[in-house]
């Protein structure tokens, strides 16, 4: 049987616990320092608290040490890793393979996506360095994922949802080029330059595109492609979002957990989840109702598409439709959106105005009408989106998920005694018994009471009687006595370590090949990407030309882009800074170059 893992992000321990309650099999989180999200650090005490909760369900906690490390930091990195290991961390996500040389680091090492693993050769380097799991580049097609998975004896982890860096992971210096070395993405302090607004000009300075988020990609959503990824060799499915709030994490984890459960059920026993416990209660997840920039499946099929969110580099939520009327009313304005429904007072709305997202709250919402204070630039014809749903947020808060480990109870009884054997779904066993009881006169009533009182929750366990042997009679027991038996079983199970599903292991003491330390970044390039501005704008000379005439489809372009030729140089401009673009058509890649 193969085990599949849903891996959730956590800014802090509380969000990590919420992710586990919603169905995550594992959580990744930063320790005090050295994580690729500088604003998401956590103390070792918080790591220990999260580990203790996760391990009740056989869930795992991965701590990130995935920035470029400096020589003077290695001792402190080592100290923090040992402390996190002692606190219960199940693996470390690393970027610097020199960590694998430390023999006292005993937990598995996972090569971060910042290691830029997108070829078999690169994958083998990190496998040889001692990494038991490889987190692959986001922009890979399924064919390459399959090739890498077949070439190495490592677990394969892929991102399935969340924000996308426009460039190949671990190969971007755009942030520090704009804001200085202290805002380096390699050090966890990215300014998200790819979400900024840029002009596009040609070599003669002619304005082609003004004030657009030309490097901002939509968010990844592979919710329909889990089966394809499993077939390619992926066993860990990763959600991006260590800076996201609890609503995003809970909603996204619940959606993907339900989808993985469905896949496992349809597999006929070939696959199982990588942790234990059943989620009870909760809300109906909806990926459109928490942070997103619109969705894309990116390059999973090896085909290009329109991947960018040029007008909306921030979350827009769900599209409502075009505004048909805006009229003044007492104290504000009334907006009519014919396609809207289920609007609620306090909902948040957004639209794009001259390259910027304008947001506002609806004070009174009825049917398809919104009454609010005056909003700059809002008029008939504007496309309106709802980025905060009051109903959905209330549902998240009012219907929390709870997770319980299933425990089957086999009851053997006589008229004077009862013995209860418990078997948890992970294989732990406990037994309790009572002697010297009075015999029950009404056997049917006694059986109903025993089954009913024992088949309840206690702590994080869900008990259920699976067998009741009453051939020699039944004892007369109070509800309080039966509840005490159930609590004692829970206590005995808690005293035993959960029989967690084994992970691929790695050990310290490896020799690291020098080329594994290289980022692969090319001189003069700030970033390199599978994304291409020329393709996004419809002016790609390879994929978007008229095959009959060998000419670009000029008439189909916006007026400002007509006449652009493959030989024309293009440049991004931001706050007076110019960044030339390199189009490597042979590799079908684009690079942003150092500018002035």
PDB file of N, CA, C and O in Angstrom, residues 238-287:
ATOM      1  N   UNK A 238       1.691  19.516  -1.735  1.00  0.00           N
ATOM      2  CA  UNK A 238       2.034  20.669  -0.896  1.00  0.00           C
ATOM      3  C   UNK A 238       1.223  21.903  -1.249  1.00  0.00           C
ATOM      4  O   UNK A 238       1.128  22.286  -2.418  1.00  0.00           O
ATOM      5  N   UNK A 239       0.675  22.524  -0.224  1.00  0.00           N
ATOM      6  CA  UNK A 239      -0.038  23.791  -0.360  1.00  0.00           C
ATOM      7  C   UNK A 239       0.914  24.917   0.018  1.00  0.00           C
ATOM      8  O   UNK A 239       1.559  24.860   1.061  1.00  0.00           O
ATOM      9  N   UNK A 240       1.013  25.928  -0.824  1.00  0.00           N
ATOM     10  CA  UNK A 240       1.857  27.098  -0.521  1.00  0.00           C
ATOM     11  C   UNK A 240       1.073  28.050   0.374  1.00  0.00           C
ATOM     12  O   UNK A 240      -0.134  28.151   0.266  1.00  0.00           O
ATOM     13  N   UNK A 241       1.780  28.779   1.274  1.00  0.00           N
ATOM     14  CA  UNK A 241       1.060  29.797   2.022  1.00  0.00           C
ATOM     15  C   UNK A 241       1.460  29.985   3.467  1.00  0.00           C
ATOM     16  O   UNK A 241       0.602  30.115   4.337  1.00  0.00           O
ATOM     17  N   UNK A 242       2.776  30.053   3.753  1.00  0.00           N
ATOM     18  CA  UNK A 242       3.178  30.221   5.154  1.00  0.00           C
ATOM     19  C   UNK A 242       2.965  31.627   5.678  1.00  0.00           C
ATOM     20  O   UNK A 242       3.179  31.881   6.866  1.00  0.00           O
ATOM     21  N   UNK A 243       2.521  32.548   4.832  1.00  0.00           N
ATOM     22  CA  UNK A 243       2.148  33.877   5.322  1.00  0.00           C
ATOM     23  C   UNK A 243       0.632  34.081   5.274  1.00  0.00           C
ATOM     24  O   UNK A 243       0.146  35.155   5.609  1.00  0.00           O
ATOM     25  N   UNK A 244      -0.095  33.046   4.899  1.00  0.00           N
ATOM     26  CA  UNK A 244      -1.543  33.157   4.780  1.00  0.00           C
ATOM     27  C   UNK A 244      -2.213  33.009   6.152  1.00  0.00           C
ATOM     28  O   UNK A 244      -1.656  32.444   7.087  1.00  0.00           O
ATOM     29  N   UNK A 245      -3.464  33.507   6.220  1.00  0.00           N
ATOM     30  CA  UNK A 245      -4.186  33.447   7.489  1.00  0.00           C
ATOM     31  C   UNK A 245      -4.856  32.083   7.681  1.00  0.00           C
ATOM     32  O   UNK A 245      -4.835  31.210   6.807  1.00  0.00           O
ATOM     33  N   UNK A 246      -5.469  31.922   8.847  1.00  0.00           N
ATOM     34  CA  UNK A 246      -6.076  30.628   9.197  1.00  0.00           C
ATOM     35  C   UNK A 246      -7.217  30.273   8.260  1.00  0.00           C
ATOM     36  O   UNK A 246      -7.419  29.097   7.935  1.00  0.00           O
ATOM     37  N   UNK A 247      -7.997  31.258   7.812  1.00  0.00           N
ATOM     38  CA  UNK A 247      -9.126  30.984   6.921  1.00  0.00           C
ATOM     39  C   UNK A 247      -8.648  30.321   5.636  1.00  0.00           C
ATOM     40  O   UNK A 247      -9.238  29.342   5.167  1.00  0.00           O
ATOM     41  N   UNK A 248      -7.587  30.868   5.048  1.00  0.00           N
ATOM     42  CA  UNK A 248      -7.043  30.296   3.814  1.00  0.00           C
ATOM     43  C   UNK A 248      -6.586  28.861   4.051  1.00  0.00           C
ATOM     44  O   UNK A 248      -6.889  27.956   3.270  1.00  0.00           O
ATOM     45  N   UNK A 249      -5.835  28.642   5.112  1.00  0.00           N
ATOM     46  CA  UNK A 249      -5.279  27.318   5.368  1.00  0.00           C
ATOM     47  C   UNK A 249      -6.392  26.311   5.637  1.00  0.00           C
ATOM     48  O   UNK A 249      -6.402  25.204   5.073  1.00  0.00           O
ATOM     49  N   UNK A 250      -7.347  26.660   6.463  1.00  0.00           N
ATOM     50  CA  UNK A 250      -8.429  25.731   6.786  1.00  0.00           C
ATOM     51  C   UNK A 250      -9.242  25.383   5.539  1.00  0.00           C
ATOM     52  O   UNK A 250      -9.540  24.208   5.281  1.00  0.00           O
ATOM     53  N   UNK A 251      -9.601  26.392   4.767  1.00  0.00           N
ATOM     54  CA  UNK A 251     -10.417  26.183   3.575  1.00  0.00           C
ATOM     55  C   UNK A 251      -9.683  25.314   2.550  1.00  0.00           C
ATOM     56  O   UNK A 251     -10.233  24.347   2.017  1.00  0.00           O
ATOM     57  N   UNK A 252      -8.425  25.636   2.294  1.00  0.00           N
ATOM     58  CA  UNK A 252      -7.664  24.918   1.274  1.00  0.00           C
ATOM     59  C   UNK A 252      -7.366  23.485   1.707  1.00  0.00           C
ATOM     60  O   UNK A 252      -7.508  22.540   0.918  1.00  0.00           O
ATOM     61  N   UNK A 253      -6.956  23.314   2.946  1.00  0.00           N
ATOM     62  CA  UNK A 253      -6.663  21.970   3.441  1.00  0.00           C
ATOM     63  C   UNK A 253      -7.916  21.102   3.390  1.00  0.00           C
ATOM     64  O   UNK A 253      -7.873  19.938   2.954  1.00  0.00           O
ATOM     65  N   UNK A 254      -9.044  21.651   3.806  1.00  0.00           N
ATOM     66  CA  UNK A 254     -10.269  20.840   3.812  1.00  0.00           C
ATOM     67  C   UNK A 254     -10.638  20.395   2.402  1.00  0.00           C
ATOM     68  O   UNK A 254     -11.034  19.238   2.176  1.00  0.00           O
ATOM     69  N   UNK A 255     -10.530  21.302   1.437  1.00  0.00           N
ATOM     70  CA  UNK A 255     -10.861  20.962   0.051  1.00  0.00           C
ATOM     71  C   UNK A 255      -9.979  19.829  -0.470  1.00  0.00           C
ATOM     72  O   UNK A 255     -10.471  18.828  -1.015  1.00  0.00           O
ATOM     73  N   UNK A 256      -8.671  19.969  -0.292  1.00  0.00           N
ATOM     74  CA  UNK A 256      -7.764  18.965  -0.831  1.00  0.00           C
ATOM     75  C   UNK A 256      -7.813  17.660  -0.031  1.00  0.00           C
ATOM     76  O   UNK A 256      -7.612  16.580  -0.597  1.00  0.00           O
ATOM     77  N   UNK A 257      -8.087  17.742   1.256  1.00  0.00           N
ATOM     78  CA  UNK A 257      -8.209  16.524   2.047  1.00  0.00           C
ATOM     79  C   UNK A 257      -9.400  15.694   1.580  1.00  0.00           C
ATOM     80  O   UNK A 257      -9.308  14.466   1.444  1.00  0.00           O
ATOM     81  N   UNK A 258     -10.513  16.343   1.319  1.00  0.00           N
ATOM     82  CA  UNK A 258     -11.683  15.629   0.817  1.00  0.00           C
ATOM     83  C   UNK A 258     -11.398  15.004  -0.547  1.00  0.00           C
ATOM     84  O   UNK A 258     -11.821  13.870  -0.837  1.00  0.00           O
ATOM     85  N   UNK A 259     -10.675  15.728  -1.392  1.00  0.00           N
ATOM     86  CA  UNK A 259     -10.349  15.192  -2.721  1.00  0.00           C
ATOM     87  C   UNK A 259      -9.403  14.000  -2.613  1.00  0.00           C
ATOM     88  O   UNK A 259      -9.548  13.005  -3.340  1.00  0.00           O
ATOM     89  N   UNK A 260      -8.406  14.087  -1.723  1.00  0.00           N
ATOM     90  CA  UNK A 260      -7.512  12.946  -1.534  1.00  0.00           C
ATOM     91  C   UNK A 260      -8.262  11.745  -0.949  1.00  0.00           C
ATOM     92  O   UNK A 260      -8.008  10.598  -1.341  1.00  0.00           O
ATOM     93  N   UNK A 261      -9.175  12.010  -0.014  1.00  0.00           N
ATOM     94  CA  UNK A 261      -9.978  10.915   0.538  1.00  0.00           C
ATOM     95  C   UNK A 261     -10.765  10.215  -0.565  1.00  0.00           C
ATOM     96  O   UNK A 261     -10.867   8.981  -0.591  1.00  0.00           O
ATOM     97  N   UNK A 262     -11.337  11.007  -1.471  1.00  0.00           N
ATOM     98  CA  UNK A 262     -12.086  10.424  -2.571  1.00  0.00           C
ATOM     99  C   UNK A 262     -11.208   9.574  -3.471  1.00  0.00           C
ATOM    100  O   UNK A 262     -11.599   8.478  -3.899  1.00  0.00           O
ATOM    101  N   UNK A 263     -10.002  10.053  -3.743  1.00  0.00           N
ATOM    102  CA  UNK A 263      -9.080   9.281  -4.575  1.00  0.00           C
ATOM    103  C   UNK A 263      -8.701   7.971  -3.888  1.00  0.00           C
ATOM    104  O   UNK A 263      -8.685   6.905  -4.518  1.00  0.00           O
ATOM    105  N   UNK A 264      -8.397   8.047  -2.594  1.00  0.00           N
ATOM    106  CA  UNK A 264      -8.019   6.849  -1.842  1.00  0.00           C
ATOM    107  C   UNK A 264      -9.156   5.830  -1.850  1.00  0.00           C
ATOM    108  O   UNK A 264      -8.945   4.628  -2.051  1.00  0.00           O
ATOM    109  N   UNK A 265     -10.377   6.303  -1.640  1.00  0.00           N
ATOM    110  CA  UNK A 265     -11.530   5.401  -1.612  1.00  0.00           C
ATOM    111  C   UNK A 265     -11.712   4.706  -2.960  1.00  0.00           C
ATOM    112  O   UNK A 265     -12.029   3.506  -3.015  1.00  0.00           O
ATOM    113  N   UNK A 266     -11.492   5.452  -4.037  1.00  0.00           N
ATOM    114  CA  UNK A 266     -11.665   4.865  -5.371  1.00  0.00           C
ATOM    115  C   UNK A 266     -10.524   3.931  -5.757  1.00  0.00           C
ATOM    116  O   UNK A 266     -10.653   3.154  -6.710  1.00  0.00           O
ATOM    117  N   UNK A 267      -9.403   3.991  -5.018  1.00  0.00           N
ATOM    118  CA  UNK A 267      -8.231   3.195  -5.397  1.00  0.00           C
ATOM    119  C   UNK A 267      -8.359   1.722  -5.032  1.00  0.00           C
ATOM    120  O   UNK A 267      -7.518   0.912  -5.423  1.00  0.00           O
ATOM    121  N   UNK A 268      -9.377   1.357  -4.262  1.00  0.00           N
ATOM    122  CA  UNK A 268      -9.590  -0.037  -3.915  1.00  0.00           C
ATOM    123  C   UNK A 268      -8.520  -0.625  -3.023  1.00  0.00           C
ATOM    124  O   UNK A 268      -8.194  -1.814  -3.123  1.00  0.00           O
ATOM    125  N   UNK A 269      -7.940   0.184  -2.137  1.00  0.00           N
ATOM    126  CA  UNK A 269      -6.944  -0.316  -1.193  1.00  0.00           C
ATOM    127  C   UNK A 269      -5.510  -0.156  -1.651  1.00  0.00           C
ATOM    128  O   UNK A 269      -4.580  -0.498  -0.905  1.00  0.00           O
ATOM    129  N   UNK A 270      -5.297   0.380  -2.853  1.00  0.00           N
ATOM    130  CA  UNK A 270      -3.921   0.570  -3.334  1.00  0.00           C
ATOM    131  C   UNK A 270      -3.235   1.724  -2.610  1.00  0.00           C
ATOM    132  O   UNK A 270      -2.020   1.723  -2.431  1.00  0.00           O
ATOM    133  N   UNK A 271      -4.027   2.724  -2.189  1.00  0.00           N
ATOM    134  CA  UNK A 271      -3.474   3.904  -1.532  1.00  0.00           C
ATOM    135  C   UNK A 271      -4.182   4.158  -0.208  1.00  0.00           C
ATOM    136  O   UNK A 271      -5.336   3.754  -0.017  1.00  0.00           O
ATOM    137  N   UNK A 272      -3.478   4.839   0.692  1.00  0.00           N
ATOM    138  CA  UNK A 272      -4.052   5.266   1.966  1.00  0.00           C
ATOM    139  C   UNK A 272      -3.443   6.606   2.335  1.00  0.00           C
ATOM    140  O   UNK A 272      -2.421   7.018   1.773  1.00  0.00           O
ATOM    141  N   UNK A 273      -4.078   7.289   3.276  1.00  0.00           N
ATOM    142  CA  UNK A 273      -3.536   8.564   3.759  1.00  0.00           C
ATOM    143  C   UNK A 273      -2.342   8.294   4.668  1.00  0.00           C
ATOM    144  O   UNK A 273      -2.213   7.228   5.282  1.00  0.00           O
ATOM    145  N   UNK A 274      -1.472   9.298   4.813  1.00  0.00           N
ATOM    146  CA  UNK A 274      -0.220   9.129   5.558  1.00  0.00           C
ATOM    147  C   UNK A 274      -0.357   9.427   7.043  1.00  0.00           C
ATOM    148  O   UNK A 274       0.647   9.454   7.758  1.00  0.00           O
ATOM    149  N   UNK A 275      -1.570   9.648   7.521  1.00  0.00           N
ATOM    150  CA  UNK A 275      -1.785   9.854   8.953  1.00  0.00           C
ATOM    151  C   UNK A 275      -3.118   9.229   9.328  1.00  0.00           C
ATOM    152  O   UNK A 275      -3.787   8.619   8.489  1.00  0.00           O
ATOM    153  N   UNK A 276      -3.514   9.381  10.577  1.00  0.00           N
ATOM    154  CA  UNK A 276      -4.707   8.720  11.083  1.00  0.00           C
ATOM    155  C   UNK A 276      -5.748   9.754  11.504  1.00  0.00           C
ATOM    156  O   UNK A 276      -5.442  10.924  11.699  1.00  0.00           O
ATOM    157  N   UNK A 277      -6.946   9.282  11.674  1.00  0.00           N
ATOM    158  CA  UNK A 277      -7.996  10.153  12.183  1.00  0.00           C
ATOM    159  C   UNK A 277      -8.996  10.537  11.114  1.00  0.00           C
ATOM    160  O   UNK A 277      -8.664  10.680   9.933  1.00  0.00           O
ATOM    161  N   UNK A 278     -10.227  10.710  11.555  1.00  0.00           N
ATOM    162  CA  UNK A 278     -11.313  11.132  10.682  1.00  0.00           C
ATOM    163  C   UNK A 278     -11.776  12.517  11.112  1.00  0.00           C
ATOM    164  O   UNK A 278     -11.965  12.784  12.297  1.00  0.00           O
ATOM    165  N   UNK A 279     -11.972  13.389  10.126  1.00  0.00           N
ATOM    166  CA  UNK A 279     -12.452  14.740  10.407  1.00  0.00           C
ATOM    167  C   UNK A 279     -13.967  14.710  10.511  1.00  0.00           C
ATOM    168  O   UNK A 279     -14.652  14.176   9.626  1.00  0.00           O
ATOM    169  N   UNK A 280     -14.491  15.280  11.575  1.00  0.00           N
ATOM    170  CA  UNK A 280     -15.933  15.342  11.777  1.00  0.00           C
ATOM    171  C   UNK A 280     -16.390  16.791  11.818  1.00  0.00           C
ATOM    172  O   UNK A 280     -15.652  17.683  12.234  1.00  0.00           O
ATOM    173  N   UNK A 281     -17.641  16.990  11.387  1.00  0.00           N
ATOM    174  CA  UNK A 281     -18.200  18.337  11.401  1.00  0.00           C
ATOM    175  C   UNK A 281     -17.544  19.211  10.352  1.00  0.00           C
ATOM    176  O   UNK A 281     -17.040  18.735   9.332  1.00  0.00           O
ATOM    177  N   UNK A 282     -17.528  20.495  10.596  1.00  0.00           N
ATOM    178  CA  UNK A 282     -16.838  21.404   9.703  1.00  0.00           C
ATOM    179  C   UNK A 282     -17.744  22.090   8.710  1.00  0.00           C
ATOM    180  O   UNK A 282     -18.964  22.000   8.761  1.00  0.00           O
ATOM    181  N   UNK A 283     -17.113  22.766   7.772  1.00  0.00           N
ATOM    182  CA  UNK A 283     -17.764  23.652   6.825  1.00  0.00           C
ATOM    183  C   UNK A 283     -17.635  23.067   5.416  1.00  0.00           C
ATOM    184  O   UNK A 283     -16.912  22.096   5.187  1.00  0.00           O
ATOM    185  N   UNK A 284     -18.327  23.674   4.479  1.00  0.00           N
ATOM    186  CA  UNK A 284     -18.214  23.292   3.074  1.00  0.00           C
ATOM    187  C   UNK A 284     -17.121  24.155   2.437  1.00  0.00           C
ATOM    188  O   UNK A 284     -17.289  25.367   2.299  1.00  0.00           O
ATOM    189  N   UNK A 285     -15.990  23.565   2.048  1.00  0.00           N
ATOM    190  CA  UNK A 285     -14.898  24.379   1.513  1.00  0.00           C
ATOM    191  C   UNK A 285     -15.224  24.946   0.132  1.00  0.00           C
ATOM    192  O   UNK A 285     -16.008  24.370  -0.621  1.00  0.00           O
ATOM    193  N   UNK A 286     -14.612  26.071  -0.187  1.00  0.00           N
ATOM    194  CA  UNK A 286     -14.787  26.714  -1.495  1.00  0.00           C
ATOM    195  C   UNK A 286     -13.523  27.517  -1.781  1.00  0.00           C
ATOM    196  O   UNK A 286     -13.285  28.557  -1.173  1.00  0.00           O
ATOM    197  N   UNK A 287     -12.707  27.039  -2.701  1.00  0.00           N
ATOM    198  CA  UNK A 287     -11.411  27.656  -2.960  1.00  0.00           C
ATOM    199  C   UNK A 287     -11.539  29.085  -3.478  1.00  0.00           C
ATOM    200  O   UNK A 287     -10.612  29.886  -3.330  1.00  0.00           O
TER     201      UNK A 287
END
